[in-house]
Structure formats: C-alpha cells, structure tokens
Amino acid sequence: MRILPFLFLFLVLTGCKKEATSDVKEESTEKKDVVRFRESYRPQYHFTPPEKWMNDPNGLLFYKDTYHLFYQYYPEDIVWGPMHWGHATSKDLVSWEHQPIALYPDELGYIFSGSAVMDLDNTSGLGTKDNPPMVAIFTHHEPKGEKEGRNDFQYQSIAYSLDEGTTWTKYEGNPVIGNPTSIRDFRDPKVMWHKASQKWILTLVAGDHAKFYSSPDLKSWTYLSDFGKEKGAHGGVWECPDLFPLTVAGSDETKWVLLISMNPGAPNGGSGTQYFIGDFDGTSFTTTQKDIKWLDYGSDNYAGVTYNGLPDNDRTFIGWMSNWNYAQKTPTKNWRSAMTLSRKLTLHKNDAYYLKSYPVPAIEEYTYSSHTYDSITNNYSLTSENFNEMRIDFEIEGDLKDFEVKFSNIANDQLFLGYHKADHSFYVDRRKSGKTNFEPKFAEKVHVAPALNDGNGNTVFSIFMDASSLEFLVDQGATVMTEQLFPTQPYTAMTFTSKDHKMTQVRVSKMKRIWE
C-alpha cells in the first residue's frame, strides 16, 4: 500500500485547478452566459434555471434521442409565485439546454405539477399517426377559489404539442378531471401507458392518499381506486406520485414501485420522498410492506419523478434539490434551486425489497483529471483549491466501524459525514458547513440514515460535491443523503478519521462544468 506524498498531491490538485480557472477566463469573454452561470453557489454540473424560481421537476419524457425536463417555474422572482412550466432538453441527462417557457397560467389557474407522454398511437386524436402529439397532464390551481376558502380549486388538465415540445396548445375541453367532491390538495398527475389493460393509467394525490384513474384517450378518465390512507408515513401532505414497474436485479421477478413525496414529515425534517413496493393489476395497487421506506435520507431531494418513454423496466429519476423548510430563503440572488443529478433507479431484494438510486452512467463522461491512491489512513488530509466541483470515490474494507470525512476551509467552515457503528447509521453534519443562519431549521441537527448493508465486507462510497450541494451515496445508492451546502469559501481540505479503517481504492476527480 502507498499514499501519495502530501506536497505532490497539493501541487497536482491545485495545479489542475489553475488550468481550469485559466480556461474559464478565456471562455467568459466569449459567452456572457458563462459569466452568469459563475454566480456564487451556482451548481456547475447540476441543472439550474437560467434565473428566478424553480421547484418540482415535471413532464420528464424521452423522445427521439432527447430528454425533456419541464419544471415548476416562476419567471418574475426568486420566491414561489404563479406557476409556469419551464423547459430544458438534454442528450445525456447531464448537460442541459434551456428552452422557452412551455406553459403559462391562464383563466383556469396556475400550472402546477404533472407529467408528459408521447401519444404514439394518437389515442387522443390531438395529432396524427404520422405526427403523434406530446401530451402534458398537469394540475390547474385556481387561486381565486383558494382565497375564497373553497376546496375545489385544483383539477387536472392537458395540453399538447405537435412540434416535440417547442410550442403548446391547451385542450379546449379542460379540465379533463374535475373536482366535484371538493378535495383539497388534489393534484400532481403522473400518467403512463399500461400494456396489460391497453389503457392510460393516471396516479394523483388527494391530501393523505393516492388515487388511480384510467383512460383510453387521455381526455376521458374513469376513477379506479385509492391507496394509502392507512399505509406509509402521514406527517404531511402527499405530493408528486409516480407508479412504474421494475424487475428485481438478478431475477425475472417484476414488482411495482409507487413513489410518494410528502411535506412535512421526512425523517430528517421537512420534505422527503417515501416509496412502496407492491403489485398493480390495472385497477389497484397493493403492498404487504410494513415499514416506511425513504428514497433519500438527506434533506434536499423532493418531488422527484421518473422519465416516461424509456425502455421497459428502465427508470431514471430527477428530484428537486431543496426542502420547503427553507427553500425560499437560501442565500442565492438571481436564481433559486437546483435539481439532483439524474439517477438510475434499480430494484433489489435481500430480506425485503429496496431501491437503489445512483447517477446515470453518462456522469462518467464528466469526470476528469482523476487521481487514485491505494489507501488513506487516519487523520490524513488531501488538499485542493476547490472540493466543491469534485467527486470522491473510495472503499472501506471489512466489518464497517466508525469513520468520518471532514471537508473544511481557512474560514473554518466544516462539513462532516461518516458512519456510527453503535446505531448502524450514516450521517451528514452541516451545522458548521458555512452559511446556515438564513433559516434555523437548516442546521438544527445532524442528519442520519439507517444503513441497509449488514456492516460486513467492503463498502463502496461516492461523494458528488458541487458549488452548493452534496450527494453522499453508499453501495451504489442503497443509502443516499442529498444536502444543500453554502460554504463561505470552497472547501480546500478533506480529512479522513478512523481508528479502525483506511480509505482504499480512492479516486479524487474533477467534474466538468455543463454550462460551458
């Protein structure tokens, strides 16, 4: 085993950073947008809006080699307001191109969250077989009714595009699902094509549970069933459902997954996403699951959904990288909020079913200038000019015992993450990570996540750090913690501490910027 000498490591990492900084200066004279996207705390390899407010991802759809990301957007301010659908496209789920706003508020209300599908057989009659329509299904939120104290101010509508998402027409028969029983928080429709029944299936949420509907044409919907009034966590309002099949890794068994976001009531406070593993027969979703499962134990992965239009049993997920406890108060100026990295979801089984969530393979193409080390021992520090645009991969061998990784800078900002054997849990401590006083709930406690592994054998870790975010993933996403961070300066040192372990198979890499 060897460890690269400290001085050589410092020169390698800081030297590479100087080269990158030099490139940025040259390009910034050519592209004004590059300067704009160098704002303080602007993530450099995560999606952010060009300016103003963003929240939930919407309408995730893959068609003709293009990934479409729509999202909740308010173009007038950096706090929540009358919702639009913003729009961006990608060829690889990492780099994004901003597109014009897709959907604007109208006489029926604001454009809340929803989904999108390609109606390839033109079941809706809104296009043709040769030019099938892209159909968006969303919640209309009527603000006047809300202010008057009514409960029937949310209902479901559709819009369609015949030019692959460039321009949109609202359906003249909206809403397609009314709200005759006056259900408050009746929203966030996610639609899929169900092959077995040859119908469209729509899942939405109604306060504390999910509802399922079917349709032959995306316009006429029939209620099917409810799920969840006595299942799962109920500490807040249910939001942003997603229903899809996945094959259990290493088997021929297929199960159905139901994602449900909830605010508040997440395990570390505020917003979070739970999931259920069960069966769907075209009418009802059922599960024998007893425990509550969370997709991400960090505080900043909410309202995420998966892509329609991918091959069967292939699911890619994007979440909103924020939390309603403090989303409107984070210390950014011209824009607010980012998305998580695009993540592939896979289904696994040991004593029970569980999901893994890990960045899509294309992220490897954005990893560069990597340096590997056989091992790093107790109290050893690596240094760099900027750990906030980097990725660190490593392993810990054998029975997992206490360890800690600390990121720090000369301003004495300190971020800690690691493992506690006593309670078999991972943790992230951002209480001293930088700017935290914009909202007391941001740094009120250490965030913890129960470990899914048994603590034996080698454990693999990945850390993706961006300008204002951390994604900490264990065993290819069996445990995930996503957290926002606002250091006063970039972290320049990473220190490993453990009496029982060494970091092995260490790879420290820079990440390419997606806005250049």
Short mmCIF file of C-alpha atoms in Angstrom, two decimals:
data_model
loop_
_atom_site.label_atom_id
_atom_site.label_comp_id
_atom_site.label_asym_id
_atom_site.label_seq_id
_atom_site.Cartn_x
_atom_site.Cartn_y
_atom_site.Cartn_z
CA MET A 1 0.00 0.00 0.00
CA ARG A 2 1.15 3.54 -0.69
CA ILE A 3 -0.02 7.09 -0.11
CA LEU A 4 0.97 9.89 -2.44
CA PRO A 5 3.14 12.41 -0.57
CA PHE A 6 1.21 15.44 0.67
CA LEU A 7 3.22 18.05 -1.23
CA PHE A 8 2.93 16.28 -4.57
CA LEU A 9 -0.82 15.83 -4.08
CA PHE A 10 -1.20 19.54 -3.29
CA LEU A 11 0.69 20.55 -6.44
CA VAL A 12 -1.27 18.14 -8.63
CA LEU A 13 -4.70 19.18 -7.41
CA THR A 14 -4.06 22.90 -7.20
CA GLY A 15 -2.18 22.90 -10.49
CA CYS A 16 -5.10 21.30 -12.29
CA LYS A 17 -7.42 23.84 -10.75
CA LYS A 18 -5.34 26.73 -12.01
CA GLU A 19 -5.54 25.37 -15.52
CA ALA A 20 -9.33 25.11 -15.29
CA THR A 21 -9.57 28.66 -13.94
CA SER A 22 -7.48 29.93 -16.82
CA ASP A 23 -9.83 28.26 -19.32
CA VAL A 24 -12.82 29.87 -17.65
CA LYS A 25 -11.38 33.37 -18.05
CA GLU A 26 -10.83 32.84 -21.77
CA GLU A 27 -14.33 31.48 -22.35
CA SER A 28 -16.05 34.08 -20.22
CA THR A 29 -15.02 36.80 -22.68
CA GLU A 30 -16.81 34.86 -25.43
CA LYS A 31 -20.00 33.84 -23.68
CA LYS A 32 -21.95 36.15 -21.42
CA ASP A 33 -23.96 33.19 -20.15
CA VAL A 34 -20.78 31.61 -18.81
CA VAL A 35 -20.27 34.64 -16.58
CA ARG A 36 -23.89 34.47 -15.44
CA PHE A 37 -23.54 30.80 -14.57
CA ARG A 38 -20.50 31.51 -12.35
CA GLU A 39 -22.66 33.19 -9.73
CA SER A 40 -21.99 32.44 -6.09
CA TYR A 41 -23.33 28.98 -5.17
CA ARG A 42 -24.48 28.22 -8.73
CA PRO A 43 -24.02 24.44 -9.24
CA GLN A 44 -21.72 23.71 -12.16
CA TYR A 45 -22.82 20.19 -13.09
CA HIS A 46 -26.41 20.15 -11.82
CA PHE A 47 -29.40 21.66 -13.59
CA THR A 48 -30.47 25.15 -12.52
CA PRO A 49 -32.90 27.60 -14.14
CA PRO A 50 -31.33 30.48 -16.08
CA GLU A 51 -32.78 32.82 -13.46
CA LYS A 52 -35.59 33.19 -10.89
CA TRP A 53 -37.52 30.48 -9.01
CA MET A 54 -37.74 26.74 -9.73
CA ASN A 55 -39.22 23.81 -7.84
CA ASP A 56 -40.66 20.38 -8.84
CA PRO A 57 -39.46 18.55 -11.96
CA ASN A 58 -42.42 17.94 -14.30
CA GLY A 59 -43.15 16.14 -17.55
CA LEU A 60 -39.98 14.04 -17.68
CA LEU A 61 -40.07 12.48 -21.15
CA PHE A 62 -37.63 10.83 -23.56
CA TYR A 63 -38.40 11.02 -27.28
CA LYS A 64 -36.23 10.82 -30.41
CA ASP A 65 -32.93 10.81 -28.52
CA THR A 66 -33.89 13.87 -26.47
CA TYR A 67 -34.64 14.07 -22.76
CA HIS A 68 -37.19 16.72 -21.84
CA LEU A 69 -37.19 18.27 -18.38
CA PHE A 70 -40.12 20.54 -17.56
CA TYR A 71 -40.28 22.14 -14.14
CA GLN A 72 -42.27 24.40 -11.85
CA TYR A 73 -41.08 27.92 -12.67
CA TYR A 74 -41.84 31.50 -11.68
CA PRO A 75 -40.04 33.89 -14.05
CA GLU A 76 -40.69 37.07 -12.05
CA ASP A 77 -38.99 36.45 -8.70
CA ILE A 78 -36.70 34.08 -6.76
CA VAL A 79 -39.54 33.01 -4.46
CA TRP A 80 -42.59 30.91 -5.30
CA GLY A 81 -45.31 32.64 -7.35
CA PRO A 82 -47.83 31.92 -10.14
CA MET A 83 -46.54 28.66 -11.54
CA HIS A 84 -45.43 28.09 -15.14
CA TRP A 85 -43.74 25.10 -16.74
CA GLY A 86 -40.11 25.85 -17.57
CA HIS A 87 -38.41 23.61 -20.12
CA ALA A 88 -34.93 22.24 -20.84
CA THR A 89 -33.58 19.46 -23.04
CA SER A 90 -30.60 17.12 -22.91
CA LYS A 91 -28.94 14.41 -24.94
CA ASP A 92 -27.32 12.66 -21.98
CA LEU A 93 -29.18 13.69 -18.78
CA VAL A 94 -26.19 15.69 -17.54
CA SER A 95 -25.75 18.73 -19.81
CA TRP A 96 -28.87 20.80 -20.45
CA GLU A 97 -30.06 23.38 -22.95
CA HIS A 98 -32.58 25.93 -21.71
CA GLN A 99 -35.75 26.22 -23.80
CA PRO A 100 -38.56 28.81 -23.84
CA ILE A 101 -41.27 28.56 -21.19
CA ALA A 102 -43.68 25.80 -22.19
CA LEU A 103 -46.91 26.52 -20.27
CA TYR A 104 -48.23 29.79 -18.82
CA PRO A 105 -51.03 30.39 -16.28
CA ASP A 106 -54.45 31.02 -17.83
CA GLU A 107 -58.07 31.66 -16.86
CA LEU A 108 -58.28 28.20 -15.25
CA GLY A 109 -55.36 28.90 -12.95
CA TYR A 110 -51.67 28.38 -12.32
CA ILE A 111 -49.89 25.44 -13.98
CA PHE A 112 -48.98 23.07 -11.15
CA SER A 113 -47.04 19.79 -11.33
CA GLY A 114 -47.76 16.93 -13.68
CA SER A 115 -46.29 14.65 -16.32
CA ALA A 116 -45.96 14.17 -20.07
CA VAL A 117 -46.31 11.28 -22.52
CA MET A 118 -45.90 10.66 -26.22
CA ASP A 119 -49.28 9.52 -27.57
CA LEU A 120 -47.66 7.44 -30.29
CA ASP A 121 -50.92 5.85 -31.46
CA ASN A 122 -52.75 9.19 -31.36
CA THR A 123 -55.35 7.79 -28.97
CA SER A 124 -56.26 11.36 -28.05
CA GLY A 125 -56.90 12.47 -31.62
CA LEU A 126 -54.87 15.59 -30.88
CA GLY A 127 -52.32 14.77 -33.57
CA THR A 128 -51.95 12.15 -36.28
CA LYS A 129 -50.33 8.73 -36.53
CA ASP A 130 -47.54 10.32 -38.58
CA ASN A 131 -47.18 13.24 -36.18
CA PRO A 132 -48.22 12.00 -32.75
CA PRO A 133 -48.83 14.56 -30.02
CA MET A 134 -46.72 15.12 -26.96
CA VAL A 135 -49.32 15.46 -24.20
CA ALA A 136 -48.77 17.20 -20.87
CA ILE A 137 -51.08 16.34 -17.96
CA PHE A 138 -50.98 18.87 -15.13
CA THR A 139 -52.91 20.38 -12.25
CA HIS A 140 -54.70 23.67 -12.78
CA HIS A 141 -54.64 25.61 -9.49
CA GLU A 142 -57.30 28.34 -9.37
CA PRO A 143 -56.06 31.00 -6.89
CA LYS A 144 -59.37 32.86 -6.58
CA GLY A 145 -61.13 29.74 -5.31
CA GLU A 146 -58.36 29.12 -2.82
CA LYS A 147 -58.61 32.70 -1.49
CA GLU A 148 -62.36 32.32 -1.13
CA GLY A 149 -61.82 29.32 1.13
CA ARG A 150 -63.21 26.70 -1.25
CA ASN A 151 -61.66 23.23 -1.55
CA ASP A 152 -62.41 22.60 -5.24
CA PHE A 153 -59.73 24.90 -6.68
CA GLN A 154 -57.49 22.13 -8.10
CA TYR A 155 -58.35 19.93 -11.11
CA GLN A 156 -56.49 18.16 -13.91
CA SER A 157 -55.97 19.46 -17.45
CA ILE A 158 -53.97 18.64 -20.56
CA ALA A 159 -52.04 20.47 -23.26
CA TYR A 160 -50.42 19.11 -26.40
CA SER A 161 -47.51 19.83 -28.69
CA LEU A 162 -47.11 18.78 -32.32
CA ASP A 163 -43.52 20.01 -32.63
CA GLU A 164 -41.81 17.91 -29.94
CA GLY A 165 -42.34 20.32 -27.09
CA THR A 166 -41.47 23.64 -28.74
CA THR A 167 -45.00 25.10 -28.73
CA TRP A 168 -48.09 24.05 -26.79
CA THR A 169 -51.87 24.25 -27.12
CA LYS A 170 -54.19 23.88 -24.14
CA TYR A 171 -57.03 21.38 -24.72
CA GLU A 172 -60.33 23.22 -25.20
CA GLY A 173 -62.19 20.69 -23.03
CA ASN A 174 -60.16 21.34 -19.87
CA PRO A 175 -60.36 20.26 -17.14
CA VAL A 176 -60.34 16.57 -18.01
CA ILE A 177 -60.68 15.52 -14.35
CA GLY A 178 -62.79 17.88 -12.30
CA ASN A 179 -63.02 18.16 -8.54
CA PRO A 180 -66.74 17.63 -7.82
CA THR A 181 -66.25 16.32 -4.28
CA SER A 182 -64.14 19.35 -3.27
CA ILE A 183 -60.90 17.60 -2.37
CA ARG A 184 -58.17 19.95 -1.20
CA ASP A 185 -54.61 19.15 -2.42
CA PHE A 186 -55.97 17.22 -5.41
CA ARG A 187 -53.03 17.29 -7.76
CA ASP A 188 -49.78 16.19 -9.44
CA PRO A 189 -51.00 13.66 -12.06
CA LYS A 190 -48.45 11.11 -13.32
CA VAL A 191 -49.55 9.21 -16.43
CA MET A 192 -48.21 6.02 -18.00
CA TRP A 193 -49.32 3.54 -20.66
CA HIS A 194 -50.37 0.20 -19.08
CA LYS A 195 -49.75 -2.53 -21.64
CA ALA A 196 -51.78 -5.23 -19.92
CA SER A 197 -55.01 -3.24 -19.92
CA GLN A 198 -54.20 -1.21 -23.05
CA LYS A 199 -55.13 2.00 -21.25
CA TRP A 200 -53.53 5.09 -19.84
CA ILE A 201 -53.19 4.98 -16.06
CA LEU A 202 -53.11 8.22 -14.08
CA THR A 203 -51.94 8.47 -10.48
CA LEU A 204 -52.60 11.60 -8.45
CA VAL A 205 -52.67 12.52 -4.78
CA ALA A 206 -55.56 13.71 -2.65
CA GLY A 207 -54.24 15.06 0.62
CA ASP A 208 -53.31 11.90 2.50
CA HIS A 209 -53.61 9.19 -0.16
CA ALA A 210 -53.25 8.34 -3.85
CA LYS A 211 -55.99 7.87 -6.46
CA PHE A 212 -55.82 5.91 -9.71
CA TYR A 213 -57.74 6.61 -12.93
CA SER A 214 -57.77 5.06 -16.41
CA SER A 215 -58.46 6.43 -19.87
CA PRO A 216 -58.48 5.18 -23.47
CA ASP A 217 -57.65 8.61 -24.89
CA LEU A 218 -56.09 10.92 -22.24
CA LYS A 219 -59.29 13.01 -22.26
CA SER A 220 -61.98 10.87 -20.63
CA TRP A 221 -60.96 9.46 -17.26
CA THR A 222 -62.56 6.80 -15.04
CA TYR A 223 -61.82 6.53 -11.33
CA LEU A 224 -60.35 3.14 -10.34
CA SER A 225 -59.24 3.00 -6.72
CA ASP A 226 -57.47 4.61 -3.76
CA PHE A 227 -54.28 3.69 -1.94
CA GLY A 228 -52.51 4.73 1.22
CA LYS A 229 -54.95 6.08 3.76
CA GLU A 230 -53.59 3.56 6.24
CA LYS A 231 -50.19 2.88 4.66
CA GLY A 232 -46.88 4.67 4.89
CA ALA A 233 -45.95 7.98 6.52
CA HIS A 234 -48.64 10.62 7.07
CA GLY A 235 -46.83 13.50 8.72
CA GLY A 236 -47.77 15.90 5.93
CA VAL A 237 -49.50 16.31 2.56
CA TRP A 238 -48.82 13.65 -0.07
CA GLU A 239 -47.49 15.02 -3.38
CA CYS A 240 -45.93 14.04 -6.72
CA PRO A 241 -46.77 10.31 -7.06
CA ASP A 242 -45.15 8.02 -9.59
CA LEU A 243 -46.16 4.41 -10.39
CA PHE A 244 -43.99 2.10 -12.52
CA PRO A 245 -42.73 -1.49 -12.82
CA LEU A 246 -39.16 -2.63 -12.13
CA THR A 247 -37.53 -6.03 -12.44
CA VAL A 248 -35.69 -7.21 -9.34
CA ALA A 249 -31.96 -7.21 -10.08
CA GLY A 250 -30.62 -10.68 -10.84
CA SER A 251 -34.07 -12.22 -11.32
CA ASP A 252 -37.08 -12.40 -13.60
CA GLU A 253 -39.41 -11.05 -10.91
CA THR A 254 -41.19 -7.76 -11.61
CA LYS A 255 -42.74 -5.60 -8.91
CA TRP A 256 -44.46 -2.23 -8.99
CA VAL A 257 -42.98 0.83 -7.32
CA LEU A 258 -45.04 3.77 -6.05
CA LEU A 259 -43.15 6.96 -5.15
CA ILE A 260 -44.91 9.46 -2.88
CA SER A 261 -43.38 12.77 -1.81
CA MET A 262 -44.56 14.22 1.47
CA ASN A 263 -44.23 17.61 3.16
CA PRO A 264 -43.61 17.89 6.07
CA GLY A 265 -42.74 14.66 7.88
CA ALA A 266 -39.50 13.45 6.28
CA PRO A 267 -37.08 11.56 8.58
CA ASN A 268 -34.69 14.50 8.93
CA GLY A 269 -37.35 17.21 8.82
CA GLY A 270 -39.47 18.92 6.20
CA SER A 271 -39.77 17.42 2.72
CA GLY A 272 -38.96 13.87 1.63
CA THR A 273 -39.94 11.00 -0.67
CA GLN A 274 -41.19 7.63 0.54
CA TYR A 275 -41.78 4.58 -1.64
CA PHE A 276 -43.83 1.40 -1.67
CA ILE A 277 -43.06 -1.92 -3.38
CA GLY A 278 -46.10 -3.96 -4.38
CA ASP A 279 -48.34 -5.06 -7.23
CA PHE A 280 -50.64 -3.29 -9.69
CA ASP A 281 -53.34 -5.19 -11.60
CA GLY A 282 -54.56 -2.35 -13.81
CA THR A 283 -57.07 -1.24 -11.18
CA SER A 284 -55.49 -1.29 -7.72
CA PHE A 285 -52.06 -1.02 -6.14
CA THR A 286 -51.46 -3.36 -3.19
CA THR A 287 -48.50 -3.97 -0.93
CA THR A 288 -47.55 -6.16 2.01
CA GLN A 289 -44.85 -3.69 3.01
CA LYS A 290 -44.96 -2.87 6.72
CA ASP A 291 -42.07 -0.46 7.21
CA ILE A 292 -41.68 3.06 5.82
CA LYS A 293 -39.04 3.31 3.10
CA TRP A 294 -37.39 6.58 2.05
CA LEU A 295 -35.68 7.12 -1.29
CA ASP A 296 -33.20 9.64 0.14
CA TYR A 297 -32.42 10.41 3.78
CA GLY A 298 -30.85 13.79 3.10
CA SER A 299 -32.95 16.93 3.48
CA ASP A 300 -32.76 18.06 -0.14
CA ASN A 301 -34.33 15.61 -2.54
CA TYR A 302 -38.03 16.25 -3.01
CA ALA A 303 -40.88 15.90 -5.53
CA GLY A 304 -38.79 13.65 -7.77
CA VAL A 305 -40.32 11.54 -10.54
CA THR A 306 -39.07 9.28 -13.33
CA TYR A 307 -38.87 9.50 -17.11
CA ASN A 308 -41.58 8.25 -19.42
CA GLY A 309 -40.51 6.93 -22.81
CA LEU A 310 -37.51 4.88 -21.70
CA PRO A 311 -37.26 1.14 -22.44
CA ASP A 312 -39.41 -1.13 -20.27
CA ASN A 313 -38.20 -1.51 -16.68
CA ASP A 314 -35.66 1.29 -17.09
CA ARG A 315 -36.30 4.18 -14.72
CA THR A 316 -34.33 7.41 -14.44
CA PHE A 317 -35.20 9.82 -11.66
CA ILE A 318 -34.67 13.54 -11.04
CA GLY A 319 -35.57 15.34 -7.82
CA TRP A 320 -35.82 18.96 -6.71
CA MET A 321 -32.73 19.60 -4.60
CA SER A 322 -34.37 21.60 -1.84
CA ASN A 323 -36.70 21.46 1.15
CA TRP A 324 -39.81 23.55 1.89
CA ASN A 325 -38.41 24.29 5.37
CA TYR A 326 -36.05 26.84 3.82
CA ALA A 327 -36.39 26.68 0.01
CA GLN A 328 -37.32 30.35 -0.35
CA LYS A 329 -34.57 31.59 1.97
CA THR A 330 -31.37 30.01 0.65
CA PRO A 331 -28.59 32.58 0.03
CA THR A 332 -28.71 32.96 -3.75
CA LYS A 333 -29.60 36.16 -5.58
CA ASN A 334 -30.56 35.82 -9.24
CA TRP A 335 -31.86 32.24 -9.22
CA ARG A 336 -33.02 29.72 -6.68
CA SER A 337 -32.95 25.92 -6.58
CA ALA A 338 -31.27 23.10 -8.47
CA MET A 339 -32.13 19.54 -9.46
CA THR A 340 -30.37 16.41 -8.24
CA LEU A 341 -28.15 14.53 -10.61
CA SER A 342 -30.17 12.28 -12.89
CA ARG A 343 -30.26 8.89 -11.19
CA LYS A 344 -31.00 5.39 -12.37
CA LEU A 345 -33.37 3.53 -10.05
CA THR A 346 -32.90 -0.23 -9.60
CA LEU A 347 -34.88 -2.70 -7.50
CA HIS A 348 -33.15 -5.21 -5.22
CA LYS A 349 -34.10 -7.84 -2.66
CA ASN A 350 -32.44 -9.29 0.42
CA ASP A 351 -34.76 -9.78 3.39
CA ALA A 352 -37.07 -7.24 1.76
CA TYR A 353 -37.34 -5.21 -1.44
CA TYR A 354 -35.46 -1.92 -1.66
CA LEU A 355 -34.46 0.68 -4.25
CA LYS A 356 -31.01 1.88 -5.19
CA SER A 357 -30.57 5.35 -6.64
CA TYR A 358 -27.29 6.18 -8.42
CA PRO A 359 -26.19 8.79 -11.01
CA VAL A 360 -26.67 7.75 -14.63
CA PRO A 361 -23.64 6.24 -16.42
CA ALA A 362 -23.18 9.41 -18.51
CA ILE A 363 -21.79 11.13 -15.40
CA GLU A 364 -18.55 9.25 -16.03
CA GLU A 365 -18.02 11.35 -19.16
CA TYR A 366 -17.90 14.45 -16.95
CA THR A 367 -15.31 13.03 -14.56
CA TYR A 368 -11.77 14.08 -15.41
CA SER A 369 -8.29 14.69 -14.02
CA SER A 370 -8.69 11.75 -11.66
CA HIS A 371 -6.01 10.77 -9.16
CA THR A 372 -6.07 7.41 -7.42
CA TYR A 373 -4.50 6.32 -4.15
CA ASP A 374 -4.19 2.82 -2.75
CA SER A 375 -5.06 3.95 0.75
CA ILE A 376 -5.51 6.94 3.04
CA THR A 377 -5.01 6.47 6.77
CA ASN A 378 -6.26 8.04 10.00
CA ASN A 379 -6.01 11.86 10.21
CA TYR A 380 -4.65 12.16 6.67
CA SER A 381 -5.70 15.24 4.66
CA LEU A 382 -5.96 15.86 0.95
CA THR A 383 -5.97 19.46 -0.25
CA SER A 384 -7.33 21.25 -3.31
CA GLU A 385 -8.26 24.77 -4.30
CA ASN A 386 -11.90 23.68 -4.62
CA PHE A 387 -13.51 20.44 -3.48
CA ASN A 388 -16.90 21.93 -4.41
CA GLU A 389 -16.65 20.83 -8.03
CA MET A 390 -15.31 17.36 -7.41
CA ARG A 391 -16.17 13.72 -6.97
CA ILE A 392 -14.58 11.34 -4.47
CA ASP A 393 -14.93 7.55 -4.65
CA PHE A 394 -13.50 5.16 -2.08
CA GLU A 395 -13.96 1.84 -0.30
CA ILE A 396 -13.74 0.74 3.31
CA GLU A 397 -12.76 -2.87 3.84
CA GLY A 398 -14.23 -5.35 6.28
CA ASP A 399 -16.71 -5.01 9.11
CA LEU A 400 -17.82 -1.37 9.00
CA LYS A 401 -16.82 0.63 12.07
CA ASP A 402 -16.76 4.33 12.96
CA PHE A 403 -15.21 6.66 10.42
CA GLU A 404 -15.55 10.33 9.48
CA VAL A 405 -14.71 12.50 6.48
CA LYS A 406 -14.37 16.24 7.10
CA PHE A 407 -14.35 18.98 4.47
CA SER A 408 -13.02 22.34 5.64
CA ASN A 409 -11.53 25.67 4.55
CA ILE A 410 -9.49 28.54 6.02
CA ALA A 411 -12.72 30.26 7.12
CA ASN A 412 -13.24 27.27 9.44
CA ASP A 413 -16.35 26.07 7.65
CA GLN A 414 -16.64 22.36 8.38
CA LEU A 415 -18.79 19.65 6.84
CA PHE A 416 -18.77 16.15 8.36
CA LEU A 417 -20.05 12.83 7.03
CA GLY A 418 -19.46 9.30 8.17
CA TYR A 419 -20.71 6.17 9.92
CA HIS A 420 -21.68 5.30 13.53
CA LYS A 421 -21.43 1.60 14.30
CA ALA A 422 -23.40 1.86 17.56
CA ASP A 423 -26.65 2.65 15.74
CA HIS A 424 -25.58 1.31 12.32
CA SER A 425 -26.22 4.63 10.60
CA PHE A 426 -24.60 7.08 8.25
CA TYR A 427 -24.71 10.80 8.94
CA VAL A 428 -24.14 14.27 7.48
CA ASP A 429 -23.44 17.19 9.81
CA ARG A 430 -23.75 20.58 8.10
CA ARG A 431 -24.21 22.64 11.26
CA LYS A 432 -20.86 24.38 10.74
CA SER A 433 -20.74 23.97 6.96
CA GLY A 434 -20.86 27.70 6.07
CA LYS A 435 -23.86 30.00 5.81
CA THR A 436 -26.62 28.42 7.87
CA ASN A 437 -28.39 31.28 9.66
CA PHE A 438 -30.89 32.08 6.89
CA GLU A 439 -33.30 29.59 8.48
CA PRO A 440 -32.96 27.88 11.91
CA LYS A 441 -34.21 24.53 10.57
CA PHE A 442 -31.40 24.33 8.02
CA ALA A 443 -28.75 23.38 10.57
CA GLU A 444 -30.68 22.43 13.66
CA LYS A 445 -29.40 18.84 13.89
CA VAL A 446 -27.20 16.12 12.45
CA HIS A 447 -28.95 14.21 9.66
CA VAL A 448 -28.85 10.41 9.89
CA ALA A 449 -29.70 7.49 7.61
CA PRO A 450 -30.02 3.83 8.63
CA ALA A 451 -27.52 1.68 6.77
CA LEU A 452 -29.04 -1.00 4.56
CA ASN A 453 -25.91 -3.15 4.41
CA ASP A 454 -25.00 -5.60 7.17
CA GLY A 455 -21.73 -3.86 8.02
CA ASN A 456 -19.60 -6.74 6.69
CA GLY A 457 -17.47 -6.94 3.58
CA ASN A 458 -16.28 -3.96 1.58
CA THR A 459 -18.48 -0.87 1.43
CA VAL A 460 -18.27 1.47 -1.56
CA PHE A 461 -18.83 5.22 -1.24
CA SER A 462 -19.30 8.05 -3.74
CA ILE A 463 -19.38 11.76 -2.91
CA PHE A 464 -20.53 14.25 -5.53
CA MET A 465 -19.83 17.80 -4.38
CA ASP A 466 -20.97 20.87 -6.30
CA ALA A 467 -20.91 24.58 -5.51
CA SER A 468 -23.79 24.28 -3.05
CA SER A 469 -24.66 20.60 -2.78
CA LEU A 470 -23.54 17.20 -1.57
CA GLU A 471 -24.75 13.82 -2.79
CA PHE A 472 -23.41 11.08 -0.50
CA LEU A 473 -24.08 7.58 -1.85
CA VAL A 474 -23.31 4.24 -0.23
CA ASP A 475 -23.07 0.91 -2.08
CA GLN A 476 -24.21 2.30 -5.44
CA GLY A 477 -27.12 4.19 -3.90
CA ALA A 478 -28.52 1.70 -1.36
CA THR A 479 -28.27 4.61 1.10
CA VAL A 480 -28.38 8.17 -0.22
CA MET A 481 -28.14 11.55 1.50
CA THR A 482 -28.59 14.71 -0.59
CA GLU A 483 -27.86 18.01 1.14
CA GLN A 484 -27.53 21.68 0.21
CA LEU A 485 -24.43 23.49 1.48
CA PHE A 486 -23.37 27.12 1.44
CA PRO A 487 -19.70 27.37 2.47
CA THR A 488 -18.37 30.92 2.71
CA GLN A 489 -15.44 29.74 0.58
CA PRO A 490 -14.84 26.50 -1.30
CA TYR A 491 -13.69 23.59 0.83
CA THR A 492 -9.93 23.13 0.42
CA ALA A 493 -9.16 20.17 2.69
CA MET A 494 -10.61 16.67 3.07
CA THR A 495 -9.57 14.78 6.21
CA PHE A 496 -10.26 11.11 6.92
CA THR A 497 -10.50 9.96 10.54
CA SER A 498 -10.87 6.38 11.81
CA LYS A 499 -9.11 4.26 14.41
CA ASP A 500 -10.16 1.06 12.66
CA HIS A 501 -10.15 1.77 8.93
CA LYS A 502 -8.27 3.06 5.96
CA MET A 503 -9.83 4.55 2.86
CA THR A 504 -8.90 2.24 -0.01
CA GLN A 505 -9.28 2.42 -3.80
CA VAL A 506 -9.52 6.19 -3.51
CA ARG A 507 -10.27 8.24 -6.62
CA VAL A 508 -10.41 12.04 -6.46
CA SER A 509 -11.76 13.65 -9.63
CA LYS A 510 -12.74 16.99 -11.03
CA MET A 511 -16.16 17.43 -12.66
CA LYS A 512 -16.69 19.18 -15.99
CA ARG A 513 -18.96 22.20 -15.99
CA ILE A 514 -22.13 21.79 -18.01
CA TRP A 515 -22.68 25.49 -18.74
CA GLU A 516 -19.62 25.97 -20.94
#
